[in-house]
mmCIF file of C-alpha atoms and ligand atoms in Angstrom:
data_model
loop_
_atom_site.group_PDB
_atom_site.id
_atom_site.type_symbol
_atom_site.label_atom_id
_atom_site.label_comp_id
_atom_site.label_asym_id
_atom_site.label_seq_id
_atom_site.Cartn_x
_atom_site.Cartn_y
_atom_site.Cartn_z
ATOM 1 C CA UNK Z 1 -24.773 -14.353 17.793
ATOM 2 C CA UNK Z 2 -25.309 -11.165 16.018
ATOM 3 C CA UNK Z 3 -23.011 -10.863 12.640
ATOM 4 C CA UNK Z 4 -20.294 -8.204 12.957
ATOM 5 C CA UNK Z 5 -20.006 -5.705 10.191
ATOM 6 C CA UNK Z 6 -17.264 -3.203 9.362
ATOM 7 C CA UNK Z 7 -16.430 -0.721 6.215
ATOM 8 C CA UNK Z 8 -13.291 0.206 5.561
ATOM 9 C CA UNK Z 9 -10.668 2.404 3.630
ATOM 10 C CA UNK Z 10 -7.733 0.270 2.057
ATOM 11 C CA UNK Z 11 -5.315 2.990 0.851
ATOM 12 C CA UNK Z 12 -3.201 3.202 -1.990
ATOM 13 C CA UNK Z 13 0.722 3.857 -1.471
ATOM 14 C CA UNK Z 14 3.282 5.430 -3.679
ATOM 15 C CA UNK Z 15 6.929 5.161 -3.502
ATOM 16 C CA UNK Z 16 8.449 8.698 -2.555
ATOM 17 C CA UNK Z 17 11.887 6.669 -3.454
ATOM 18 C CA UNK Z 18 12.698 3.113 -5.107
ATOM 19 C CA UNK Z 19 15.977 1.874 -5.178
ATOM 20 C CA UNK Z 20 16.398 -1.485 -6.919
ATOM 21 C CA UNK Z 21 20.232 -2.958 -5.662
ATOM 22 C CA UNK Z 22 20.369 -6.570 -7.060
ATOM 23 C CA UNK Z 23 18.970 -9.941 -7.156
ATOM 24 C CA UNK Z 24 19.248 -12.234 -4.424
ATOM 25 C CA UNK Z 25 19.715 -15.546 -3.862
ATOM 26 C CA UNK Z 26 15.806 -16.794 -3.802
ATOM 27 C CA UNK Z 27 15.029 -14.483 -7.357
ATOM 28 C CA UNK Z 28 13.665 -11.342 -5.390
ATOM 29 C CA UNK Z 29 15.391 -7.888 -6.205
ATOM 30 C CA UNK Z 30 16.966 -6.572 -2.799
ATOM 31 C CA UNK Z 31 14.998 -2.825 -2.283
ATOM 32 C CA UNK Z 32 15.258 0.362 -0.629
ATOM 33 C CA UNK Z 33 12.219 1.977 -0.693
ATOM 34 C CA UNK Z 34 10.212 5.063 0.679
ATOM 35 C CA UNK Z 35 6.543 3.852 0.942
ATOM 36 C CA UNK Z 36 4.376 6.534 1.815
ATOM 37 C CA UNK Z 37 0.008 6.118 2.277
ATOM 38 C CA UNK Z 38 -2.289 8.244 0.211
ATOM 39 C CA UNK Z 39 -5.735 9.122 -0.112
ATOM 40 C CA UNK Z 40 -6.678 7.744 -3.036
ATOM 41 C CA UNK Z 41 -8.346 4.043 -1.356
ATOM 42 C CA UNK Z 42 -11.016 1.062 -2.241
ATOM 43 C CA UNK Z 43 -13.331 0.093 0.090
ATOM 44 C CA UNK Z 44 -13.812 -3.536 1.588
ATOM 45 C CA UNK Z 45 -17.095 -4.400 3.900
ATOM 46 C CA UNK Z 46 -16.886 -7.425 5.790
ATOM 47 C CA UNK Z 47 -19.868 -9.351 7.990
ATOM 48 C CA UNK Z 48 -18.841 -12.174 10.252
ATOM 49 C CA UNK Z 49 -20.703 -14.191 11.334
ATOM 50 C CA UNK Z 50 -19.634 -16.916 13.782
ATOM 51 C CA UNK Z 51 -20.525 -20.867 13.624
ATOM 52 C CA UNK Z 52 -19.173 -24.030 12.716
ATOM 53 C CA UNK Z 53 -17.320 -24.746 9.958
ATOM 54 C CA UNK Z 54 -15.944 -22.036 7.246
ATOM 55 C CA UNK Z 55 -17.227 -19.913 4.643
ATOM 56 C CA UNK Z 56 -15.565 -17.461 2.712
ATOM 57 C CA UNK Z 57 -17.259 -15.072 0.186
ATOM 58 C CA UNK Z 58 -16.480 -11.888 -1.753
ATOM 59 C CA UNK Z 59 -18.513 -9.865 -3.721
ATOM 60 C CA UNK Z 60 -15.848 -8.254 -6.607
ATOM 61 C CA UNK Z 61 -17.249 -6.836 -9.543
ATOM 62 C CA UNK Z 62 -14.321 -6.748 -11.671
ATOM 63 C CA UNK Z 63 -13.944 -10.287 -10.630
ATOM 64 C CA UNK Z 64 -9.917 -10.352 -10.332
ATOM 65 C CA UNK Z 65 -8.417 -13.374 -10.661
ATOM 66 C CA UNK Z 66 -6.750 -14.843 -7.563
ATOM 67 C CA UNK Z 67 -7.439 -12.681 -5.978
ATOM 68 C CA UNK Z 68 -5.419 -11.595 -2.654
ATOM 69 C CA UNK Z 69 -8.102 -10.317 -0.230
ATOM 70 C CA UNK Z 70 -9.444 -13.997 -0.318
ATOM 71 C CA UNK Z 71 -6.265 -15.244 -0.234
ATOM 72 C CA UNK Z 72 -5.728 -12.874 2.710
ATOM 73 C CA UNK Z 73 -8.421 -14.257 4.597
ATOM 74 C CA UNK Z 74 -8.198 -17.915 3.851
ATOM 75 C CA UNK Z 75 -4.258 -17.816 5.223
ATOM 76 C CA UNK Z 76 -5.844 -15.582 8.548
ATOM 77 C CA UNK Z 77 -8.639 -18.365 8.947
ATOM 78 C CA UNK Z 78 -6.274 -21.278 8.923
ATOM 79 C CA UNK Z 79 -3.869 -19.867 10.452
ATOM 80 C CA UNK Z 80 -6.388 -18.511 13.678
ATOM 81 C CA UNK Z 81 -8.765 -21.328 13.287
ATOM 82 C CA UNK Z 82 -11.885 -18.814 12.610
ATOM 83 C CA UNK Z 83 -14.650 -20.934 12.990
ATOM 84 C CA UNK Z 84 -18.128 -19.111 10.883
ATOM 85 C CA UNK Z 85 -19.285 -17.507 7.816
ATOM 86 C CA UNK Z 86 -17.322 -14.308 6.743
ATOM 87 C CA UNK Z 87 -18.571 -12.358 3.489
ATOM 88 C CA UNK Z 88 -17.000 -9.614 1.939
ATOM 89 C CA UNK Z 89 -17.684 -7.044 -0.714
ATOM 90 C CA UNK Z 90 -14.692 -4.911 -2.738
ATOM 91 C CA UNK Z 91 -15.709 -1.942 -4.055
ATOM 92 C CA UNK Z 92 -12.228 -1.364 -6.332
ATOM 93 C CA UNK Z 93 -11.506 2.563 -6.755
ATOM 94 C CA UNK Z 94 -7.003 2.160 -7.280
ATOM 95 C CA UNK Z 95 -6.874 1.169 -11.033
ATOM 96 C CA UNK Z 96 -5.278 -1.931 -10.431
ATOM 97 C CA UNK Z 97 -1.740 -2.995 -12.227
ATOM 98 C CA UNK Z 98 -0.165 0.995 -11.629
ATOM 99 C CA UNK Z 99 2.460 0.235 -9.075
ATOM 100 C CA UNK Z 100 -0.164 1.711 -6.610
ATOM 101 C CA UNK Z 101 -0.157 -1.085 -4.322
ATOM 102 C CA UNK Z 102 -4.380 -1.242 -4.583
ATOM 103 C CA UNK Z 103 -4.444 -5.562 -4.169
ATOM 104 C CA UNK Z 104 -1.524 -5.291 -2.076
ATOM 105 C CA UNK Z 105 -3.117 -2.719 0.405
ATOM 106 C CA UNK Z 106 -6.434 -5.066 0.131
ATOM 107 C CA UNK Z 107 -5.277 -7.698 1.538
ATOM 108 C CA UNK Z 108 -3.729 -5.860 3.906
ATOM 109 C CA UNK Z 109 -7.434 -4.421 5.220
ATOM 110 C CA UNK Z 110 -8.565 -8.065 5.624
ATOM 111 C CA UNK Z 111 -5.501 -8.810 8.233
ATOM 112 C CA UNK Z 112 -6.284 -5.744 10.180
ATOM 113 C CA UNK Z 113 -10.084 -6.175 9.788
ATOM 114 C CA UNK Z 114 -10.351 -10.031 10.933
ATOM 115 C CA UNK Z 115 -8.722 -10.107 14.077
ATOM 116 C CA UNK Z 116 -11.195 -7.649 14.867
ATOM 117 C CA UNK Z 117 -14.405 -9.103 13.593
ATOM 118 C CA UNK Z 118 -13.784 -13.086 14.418
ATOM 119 C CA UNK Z 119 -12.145 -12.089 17.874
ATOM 120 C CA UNK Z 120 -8.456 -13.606 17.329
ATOM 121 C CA UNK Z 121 -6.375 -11.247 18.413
ATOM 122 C CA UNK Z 122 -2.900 -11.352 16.444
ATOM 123 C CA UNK Z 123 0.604 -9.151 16.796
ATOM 124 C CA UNK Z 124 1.687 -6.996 14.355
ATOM 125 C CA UNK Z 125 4.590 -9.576 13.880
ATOM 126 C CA UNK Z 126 2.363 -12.527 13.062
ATOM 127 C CA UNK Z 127 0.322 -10.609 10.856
ATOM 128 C CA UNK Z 128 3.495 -8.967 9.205
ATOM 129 C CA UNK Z 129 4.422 -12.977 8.759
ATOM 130 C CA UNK Z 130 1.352 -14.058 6.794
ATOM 131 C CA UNK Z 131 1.482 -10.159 4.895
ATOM 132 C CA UNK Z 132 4.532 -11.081 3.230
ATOM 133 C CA UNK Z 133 3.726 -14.373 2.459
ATOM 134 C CA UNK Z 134 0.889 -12.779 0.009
ATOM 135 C CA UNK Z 135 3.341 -10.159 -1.634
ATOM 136 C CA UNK Z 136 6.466 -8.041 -1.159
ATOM 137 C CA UNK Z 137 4.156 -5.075 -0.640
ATOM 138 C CA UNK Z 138 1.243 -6.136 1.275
ATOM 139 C CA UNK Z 139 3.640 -5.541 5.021
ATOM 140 C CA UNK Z 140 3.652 -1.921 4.289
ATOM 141 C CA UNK Z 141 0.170 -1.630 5.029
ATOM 142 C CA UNK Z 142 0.037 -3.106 8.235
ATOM 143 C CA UNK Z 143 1.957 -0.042 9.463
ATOM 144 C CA UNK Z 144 1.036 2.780 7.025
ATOM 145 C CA UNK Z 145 1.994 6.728 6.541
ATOM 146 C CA UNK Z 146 5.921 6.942 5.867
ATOM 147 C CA UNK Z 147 7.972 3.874 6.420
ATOM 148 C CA UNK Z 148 11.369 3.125 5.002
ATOM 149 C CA UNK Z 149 11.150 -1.002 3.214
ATOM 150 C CA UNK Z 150 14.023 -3.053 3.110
ATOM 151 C CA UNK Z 151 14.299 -6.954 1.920
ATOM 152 C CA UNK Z 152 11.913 -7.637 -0.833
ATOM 153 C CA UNK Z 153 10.081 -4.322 0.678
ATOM 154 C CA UNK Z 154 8.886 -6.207 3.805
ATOM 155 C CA UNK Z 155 11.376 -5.139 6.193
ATOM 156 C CA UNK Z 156 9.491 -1.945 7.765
ATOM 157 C CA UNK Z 157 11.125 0.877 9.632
ATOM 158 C CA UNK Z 158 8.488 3.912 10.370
ATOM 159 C CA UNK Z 159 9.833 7.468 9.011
ATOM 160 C CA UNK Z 160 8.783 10.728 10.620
ATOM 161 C CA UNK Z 161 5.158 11.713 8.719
ATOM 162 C CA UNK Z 162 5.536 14.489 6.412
ATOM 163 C CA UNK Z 163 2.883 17.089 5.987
ATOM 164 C CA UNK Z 164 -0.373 16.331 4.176
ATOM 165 C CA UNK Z 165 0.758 17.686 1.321
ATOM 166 C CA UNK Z 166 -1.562 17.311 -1.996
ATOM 167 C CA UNK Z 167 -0.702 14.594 -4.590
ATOM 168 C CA UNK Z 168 -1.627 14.234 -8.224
ATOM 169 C CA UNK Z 169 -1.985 10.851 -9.596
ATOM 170 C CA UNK Z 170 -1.684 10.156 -13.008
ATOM 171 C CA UNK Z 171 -3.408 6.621 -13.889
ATOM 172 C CA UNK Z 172 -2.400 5.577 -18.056
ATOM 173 C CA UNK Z 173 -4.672 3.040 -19.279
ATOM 174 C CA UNK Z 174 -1.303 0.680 -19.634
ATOM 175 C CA UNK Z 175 -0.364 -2.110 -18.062
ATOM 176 C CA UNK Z 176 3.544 -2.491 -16.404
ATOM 177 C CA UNK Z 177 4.162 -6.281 -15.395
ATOM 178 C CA UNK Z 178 5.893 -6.257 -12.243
ATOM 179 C CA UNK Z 179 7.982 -9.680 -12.931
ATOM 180 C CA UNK Z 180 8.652 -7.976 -16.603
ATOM 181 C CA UNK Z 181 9.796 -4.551 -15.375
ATOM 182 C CA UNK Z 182 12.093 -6.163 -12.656
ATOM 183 C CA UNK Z 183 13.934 -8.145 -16.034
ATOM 184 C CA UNK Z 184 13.873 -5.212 -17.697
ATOM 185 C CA UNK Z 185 16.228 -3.610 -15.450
ATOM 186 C CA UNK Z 186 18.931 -6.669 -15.972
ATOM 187 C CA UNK Z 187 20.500 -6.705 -12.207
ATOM 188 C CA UNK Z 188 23.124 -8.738 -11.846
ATOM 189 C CA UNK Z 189 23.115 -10.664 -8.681
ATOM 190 C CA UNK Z 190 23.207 -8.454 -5.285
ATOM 191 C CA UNK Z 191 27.259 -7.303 -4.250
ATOM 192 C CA UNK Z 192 28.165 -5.391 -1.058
ATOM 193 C CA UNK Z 193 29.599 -2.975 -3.401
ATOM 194 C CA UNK Z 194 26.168 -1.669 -5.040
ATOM 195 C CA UNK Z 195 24.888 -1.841 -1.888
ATOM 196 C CA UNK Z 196 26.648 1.347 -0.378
ATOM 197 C CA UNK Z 197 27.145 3.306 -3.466
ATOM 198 C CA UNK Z 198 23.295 2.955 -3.976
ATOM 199 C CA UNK Z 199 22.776 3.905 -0.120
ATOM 200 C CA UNK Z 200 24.490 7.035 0.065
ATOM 201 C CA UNK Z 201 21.228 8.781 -1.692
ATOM 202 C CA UNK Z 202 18.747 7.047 -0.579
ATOM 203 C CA UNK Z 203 19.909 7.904 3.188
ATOM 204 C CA UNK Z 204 20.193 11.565 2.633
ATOM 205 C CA UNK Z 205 16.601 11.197 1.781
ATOM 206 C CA UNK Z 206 15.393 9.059 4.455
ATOM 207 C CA UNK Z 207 16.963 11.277 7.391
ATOM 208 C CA UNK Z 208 15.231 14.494 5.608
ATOM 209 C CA UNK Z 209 12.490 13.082 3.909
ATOM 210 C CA UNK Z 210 11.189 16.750 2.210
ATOM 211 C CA UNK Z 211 14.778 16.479 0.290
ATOM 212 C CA UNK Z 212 13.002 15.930 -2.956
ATOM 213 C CA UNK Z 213 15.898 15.974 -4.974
ATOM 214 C CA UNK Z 214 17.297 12.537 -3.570
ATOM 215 C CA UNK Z 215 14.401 11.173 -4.746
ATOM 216 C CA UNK Z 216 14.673 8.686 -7.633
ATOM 217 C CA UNK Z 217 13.026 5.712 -8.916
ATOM 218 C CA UNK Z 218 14.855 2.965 -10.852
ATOM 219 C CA UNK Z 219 12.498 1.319 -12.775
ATOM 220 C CA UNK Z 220 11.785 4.999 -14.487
ATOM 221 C CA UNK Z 221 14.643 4.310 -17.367
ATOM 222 C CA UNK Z 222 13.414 1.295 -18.522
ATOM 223 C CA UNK Z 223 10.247 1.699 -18.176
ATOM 224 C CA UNK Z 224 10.140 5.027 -19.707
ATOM 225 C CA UNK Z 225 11.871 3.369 -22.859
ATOM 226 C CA UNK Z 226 8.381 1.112 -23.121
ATOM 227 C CA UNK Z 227 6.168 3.934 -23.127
ATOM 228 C CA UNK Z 228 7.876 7.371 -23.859
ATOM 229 C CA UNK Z 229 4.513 9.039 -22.994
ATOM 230 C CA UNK Z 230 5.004 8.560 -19.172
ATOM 231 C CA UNK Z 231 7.932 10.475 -19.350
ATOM 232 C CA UNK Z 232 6.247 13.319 -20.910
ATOM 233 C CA UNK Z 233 3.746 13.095 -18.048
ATOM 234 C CA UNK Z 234 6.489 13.241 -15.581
ATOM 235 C CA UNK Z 235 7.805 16.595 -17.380
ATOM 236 C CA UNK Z 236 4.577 18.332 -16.848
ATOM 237 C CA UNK Z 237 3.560 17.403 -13.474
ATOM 238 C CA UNK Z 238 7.239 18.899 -12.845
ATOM 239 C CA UNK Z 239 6.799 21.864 -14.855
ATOM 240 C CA UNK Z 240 3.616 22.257 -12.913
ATOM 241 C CA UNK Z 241 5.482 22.926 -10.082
ATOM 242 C CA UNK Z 242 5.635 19.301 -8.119
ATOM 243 C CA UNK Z 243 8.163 19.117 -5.377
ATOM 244 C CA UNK Z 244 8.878 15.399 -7.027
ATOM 245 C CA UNK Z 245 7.476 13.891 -9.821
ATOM 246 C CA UNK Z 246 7.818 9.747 -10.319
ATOM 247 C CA UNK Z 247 6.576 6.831 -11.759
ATOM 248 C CA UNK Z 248 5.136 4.360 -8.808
ATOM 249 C CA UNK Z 249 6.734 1.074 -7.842
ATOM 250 C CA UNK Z 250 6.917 -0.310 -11.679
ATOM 251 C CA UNK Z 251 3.900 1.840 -12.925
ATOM 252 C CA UNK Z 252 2.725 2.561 -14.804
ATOM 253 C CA UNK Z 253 0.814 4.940 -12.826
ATOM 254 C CA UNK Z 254 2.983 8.416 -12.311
ATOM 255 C CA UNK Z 255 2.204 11.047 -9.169
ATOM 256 C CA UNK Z 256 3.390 14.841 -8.342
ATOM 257 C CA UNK Z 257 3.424 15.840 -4.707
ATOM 258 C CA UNK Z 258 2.797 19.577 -4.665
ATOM 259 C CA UNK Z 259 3.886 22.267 -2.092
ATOM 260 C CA UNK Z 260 0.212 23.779 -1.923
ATOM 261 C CA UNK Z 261 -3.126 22.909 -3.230
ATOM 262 C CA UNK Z 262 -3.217 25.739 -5.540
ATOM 263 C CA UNK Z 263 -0.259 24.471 -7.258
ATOM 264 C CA UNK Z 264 -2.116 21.102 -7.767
ATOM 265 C CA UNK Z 265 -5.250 22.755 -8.756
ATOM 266 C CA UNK Z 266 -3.370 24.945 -11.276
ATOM 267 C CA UNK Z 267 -1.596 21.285 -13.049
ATOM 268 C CA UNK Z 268 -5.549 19.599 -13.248
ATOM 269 C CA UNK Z 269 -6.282 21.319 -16.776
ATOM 270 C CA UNK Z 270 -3.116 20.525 -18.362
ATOM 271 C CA UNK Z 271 -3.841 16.678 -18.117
ATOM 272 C CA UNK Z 272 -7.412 17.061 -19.078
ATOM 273 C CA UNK Z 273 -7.101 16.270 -22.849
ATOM 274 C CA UNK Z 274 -4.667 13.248 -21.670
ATOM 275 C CA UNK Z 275 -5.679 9.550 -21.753
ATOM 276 C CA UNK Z 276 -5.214 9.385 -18.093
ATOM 277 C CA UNK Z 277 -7.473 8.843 -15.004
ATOM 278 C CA UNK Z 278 -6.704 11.597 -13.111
ATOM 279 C CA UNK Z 279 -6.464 11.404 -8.987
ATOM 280 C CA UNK Z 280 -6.136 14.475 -6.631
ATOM 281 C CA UNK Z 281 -5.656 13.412 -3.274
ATOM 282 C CA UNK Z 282 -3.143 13.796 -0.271
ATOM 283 C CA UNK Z 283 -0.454 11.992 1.606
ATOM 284 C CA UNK Z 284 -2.193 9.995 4.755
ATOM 285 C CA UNK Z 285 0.129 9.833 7.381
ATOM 286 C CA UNK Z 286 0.740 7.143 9.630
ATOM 287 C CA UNK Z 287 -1.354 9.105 12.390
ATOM 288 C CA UNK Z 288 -4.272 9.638 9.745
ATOM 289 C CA UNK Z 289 -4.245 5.954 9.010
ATOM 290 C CA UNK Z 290 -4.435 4.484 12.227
ATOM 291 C CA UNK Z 291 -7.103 6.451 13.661
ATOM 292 C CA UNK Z 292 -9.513 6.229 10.265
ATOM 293 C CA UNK Z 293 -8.712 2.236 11.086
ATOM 294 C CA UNK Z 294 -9.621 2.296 15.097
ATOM 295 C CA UNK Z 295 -12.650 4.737 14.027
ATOM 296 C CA UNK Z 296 -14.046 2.408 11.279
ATOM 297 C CA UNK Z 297 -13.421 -0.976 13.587
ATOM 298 C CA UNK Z 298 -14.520 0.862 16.842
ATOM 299 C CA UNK Z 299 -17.649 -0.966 17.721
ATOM 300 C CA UNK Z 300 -16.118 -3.927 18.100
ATOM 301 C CA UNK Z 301 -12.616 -2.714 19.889
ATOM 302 C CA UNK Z 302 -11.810 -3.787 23.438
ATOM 303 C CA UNK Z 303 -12.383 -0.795 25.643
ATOM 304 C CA UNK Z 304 -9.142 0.997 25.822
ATOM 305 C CA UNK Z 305 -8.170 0.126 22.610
ATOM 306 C CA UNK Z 306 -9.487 3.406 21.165
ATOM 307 C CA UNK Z 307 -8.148 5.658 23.991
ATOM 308 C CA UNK Z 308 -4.502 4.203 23.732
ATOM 309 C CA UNK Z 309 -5.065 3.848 19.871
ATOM 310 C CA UNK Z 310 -3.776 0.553 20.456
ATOM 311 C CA UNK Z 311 -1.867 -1.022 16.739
ATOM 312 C CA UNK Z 312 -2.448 -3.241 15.656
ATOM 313 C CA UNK Z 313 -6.495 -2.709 16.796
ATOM 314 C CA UNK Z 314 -7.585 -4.904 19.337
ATOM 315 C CA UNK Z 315 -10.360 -6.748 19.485
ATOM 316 C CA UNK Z 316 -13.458 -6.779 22.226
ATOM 317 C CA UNK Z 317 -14.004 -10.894 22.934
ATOM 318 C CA UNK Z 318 -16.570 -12.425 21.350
ATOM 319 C CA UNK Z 319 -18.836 -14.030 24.196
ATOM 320 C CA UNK Z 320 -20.820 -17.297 24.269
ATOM 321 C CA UNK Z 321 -18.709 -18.971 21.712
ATOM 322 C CA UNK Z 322 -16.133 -21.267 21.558
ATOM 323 C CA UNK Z 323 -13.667 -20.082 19.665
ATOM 324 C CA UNK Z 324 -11.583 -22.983 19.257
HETATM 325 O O1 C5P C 1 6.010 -10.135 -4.041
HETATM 326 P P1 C5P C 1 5.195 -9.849 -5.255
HETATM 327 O O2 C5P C 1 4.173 -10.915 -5.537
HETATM 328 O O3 C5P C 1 4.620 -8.484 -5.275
HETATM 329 O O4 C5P C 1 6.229 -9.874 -6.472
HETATM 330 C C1 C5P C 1 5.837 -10.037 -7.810
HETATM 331 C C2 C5P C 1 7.080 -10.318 -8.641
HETATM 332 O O5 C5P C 1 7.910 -9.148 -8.703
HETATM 333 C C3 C5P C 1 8.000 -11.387 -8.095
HETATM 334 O O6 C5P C 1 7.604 -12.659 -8.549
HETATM 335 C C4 C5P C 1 9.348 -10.994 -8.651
HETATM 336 O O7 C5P C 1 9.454 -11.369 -10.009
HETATM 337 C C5 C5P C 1 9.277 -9.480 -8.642
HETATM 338 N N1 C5P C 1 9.878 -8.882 -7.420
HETATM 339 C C6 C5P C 1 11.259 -8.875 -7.279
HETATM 340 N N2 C5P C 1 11.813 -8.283 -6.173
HETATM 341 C C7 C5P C 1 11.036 -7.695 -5.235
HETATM 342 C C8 C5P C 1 9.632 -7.687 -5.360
HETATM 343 C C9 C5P C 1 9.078 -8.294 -6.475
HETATM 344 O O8 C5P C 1 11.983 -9.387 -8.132
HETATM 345 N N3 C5P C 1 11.619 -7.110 -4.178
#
C-alpha cells in the first residue's frame, strides 16, 4: 500500500470577545467567548502508512514538551484502532504561549487530517469528544471561522462570518500562564446572577458581530497590571484606527482588526522599534477554512466529498486492507 501524504494549514484563532463568568464545580472558569480563525497558521505534514501494529512520530524542532498533536493522534489511534506507521512533521509559525490557540489548533489538524489519511471515518461529534478531552480550546477548530464557545469554550455554536477584514497581531516576547491568569482574575464560584448581567453584552455582540464596542476581554485588567506595556500596545493599535483592539484569550499576544488594509498598513511602522513579532494577516472565515481543508486533503476524499464540501472531510476507503 502506497503511504498517504497530506500538508496542511492549522490556523491560529483570536477571541473577538472573552467573557470569564465564574468557576465551576470541576475547577474550569464557565466562558462566553467569540472565537474567530485567522491567517496567521503552522503547518503539519503527515504520511500514513498502513500495517500492523502502531507507530507514531513527529518531527518538531522546537521540541515542545507534551506535546498535543501527538497526544492528538495517540487518543485518534486508540480510539479508531489505526493499525500502521503515521509520521508527522510541525513546522511551528504561532509563537506559542500568546493566547493564540497555535497547540490548540494543532491538534486540532491531526483530528481532521487522520480520519482522512488512515480511512476511519469519524463525526464531527466524536471528534468534538476526544478535542475537548486535549484542551478547552482545541473544539473550536474542528468547526472554524466565527463560532460563539460556551462551557469551558467547547460548547460551539457557528456565528454568521464577518468580512475578511485585515488583522494586526502583536506577539511580546512574554509569557501569560493560562492556569495563572485564570487565578489572577479571583472568580468566585459561578451564580445565576453573574451569569445574565455578564450576558447582556456579550449578546448584543453575538447577534451583530461588527458591534465592536461590545467587545471586551476580561483577562485584559489583570493581565495588563503584569505587564503595563501591553496596554500601551493596545492604545496604539486603537489610535491606529482598529475597529477593536484586545489582548487574546490570556495573552499575552494583543491583535487590531482594521476596517481596510490601508489602515493596517499605515499602524506597521509605529510598532517597528517595539519588542514585538509583528503579524499582518486576515480573519479566515468558516467558508475559507473548510475549503483550504477539503483542497489540501482532496486526493484522498471520497468522491462527492469535495462537491458537497462535506464537514467534517470524508474519507475515500482504503482498499486491500483490513482495517480492523
Ligand atoms: O483546557 P486547557 O488545558 O486549555 O486549560 C488550561 C488551564 O486553564 C486549566 O487547567 C484551567 O486552570 C484553566 N481554564 C479554566 N477555565 C477554562 C479554560 C481553562 O479555568 N474555561
Amino acid at each position: 500500500m502506497p503511504p498517504r501524504t497530506a500538508r496542511v494549514r492549522a490556523h491560529a484563532k483570536i477571541n473577538l470577545s472573552l467573557k470569564v463568568l465564574g468557576r465551576r464545580p470541576d475547577g474550569f472558569h464557565e466562558l462566553r467567548t467569540v472565537f474567530h480563525t485567522i491567517g496567521l497558521h503552522d503547518i503539519l505534514e503527515f504520511r500514513f502508512t498502513p500495517g500492523r501494529g502502531l507507530r507514531i512520530g513527529l518531527d518538531d524542532p522546537l521540541r515542545l514538551p507534551d506535546n498535543l498533536v501527538l497526544r492528538a493522534a495517540h487518543a485518534f489511534a486508540e480510539r479508531f484502532g489505526v493499525r500502521g506507521s503515521l509520521e508527522m512533521k510541525l513546522d511551528k509559525r504561532i509563537p506559542a504561549g500568546g493566547g493564540l490557540g497555535g497547540g490548540s489548533s494543532d491538534a486540532a489538524a491531526v483530528l481532521l487530517a487522520l480520519p482522512v489519511l488512515t480511512g476511519k471515518p469519524a463525526s464531527l461529534a466524536e471528534l468534538t469528544e476526544i478535542a475537548a478531552s486535549l484542551g478547552s480550546d482545541v473544539p473550536f477548530f474542528l468547526y472554524g471561522g466565527a463560532a460563539l464557545g460556551l462551557g469551558r469554550g467547547e460548547e460551539l455554536y457557528p456565528l454568521p462570518d464577518l468580512p475578511t477584514l485585515p488583522v494586526l497581531v502583536l506577539a511580546p516576547p512574554l509569557h501569560v500562564s493560562t492556569p495563572e491568569a485564570y487565578r489572577a482574575l479571583g472568580r468566585g464560584a459561578l451564580t445565576l446572577d453573574e451569569n445574565s448581567s455578564k450576558l447582556r453584552s456579550l449578546q448584543s455582540f453575538v447577534w451583530r458581530p461588527g458591534n465592536w464596542r461590545a467587545a471586551e476581554n476580561d483577562f485584559e485588567d489583570a493581565v495588563f497590571r503584569l505587564h503595563p506595556e501591553l496596554e500601551r500596545w493596545q492604545r496604539k493599535l486603537e489610535r491606529s484606527g482598529a475597529h477593536v483592539a484586545r489582548l487574546s484569550g490570556s495573552g499575552a499576544a494583543l491583535f487590531g482588526v482594521f476596517p481596510n488594509q490601508s489602515k493596517l498598513q499605515g499602524a506597521l511602522p509605529r510598532f517597528r522599534s517595539e519588542p514585538l513579532k509583528v503579524f499582518s494577516t486576515h480573519l479566515v472565515s468558516r467558508a475559507r477554512y473548510r475549503a483550504g481543508w477539503l483542497r489540501n486533503l482532496r486526493e484522498h476524499l471520497a468522491e462527492t466529498a469535495l462537491k458537497e464540501s462535506e464537514w467534517p472531510p470524508r474519507t475515500r476507503p482504503i482498499k486491500n486492507v483490513r482495517n480492523a
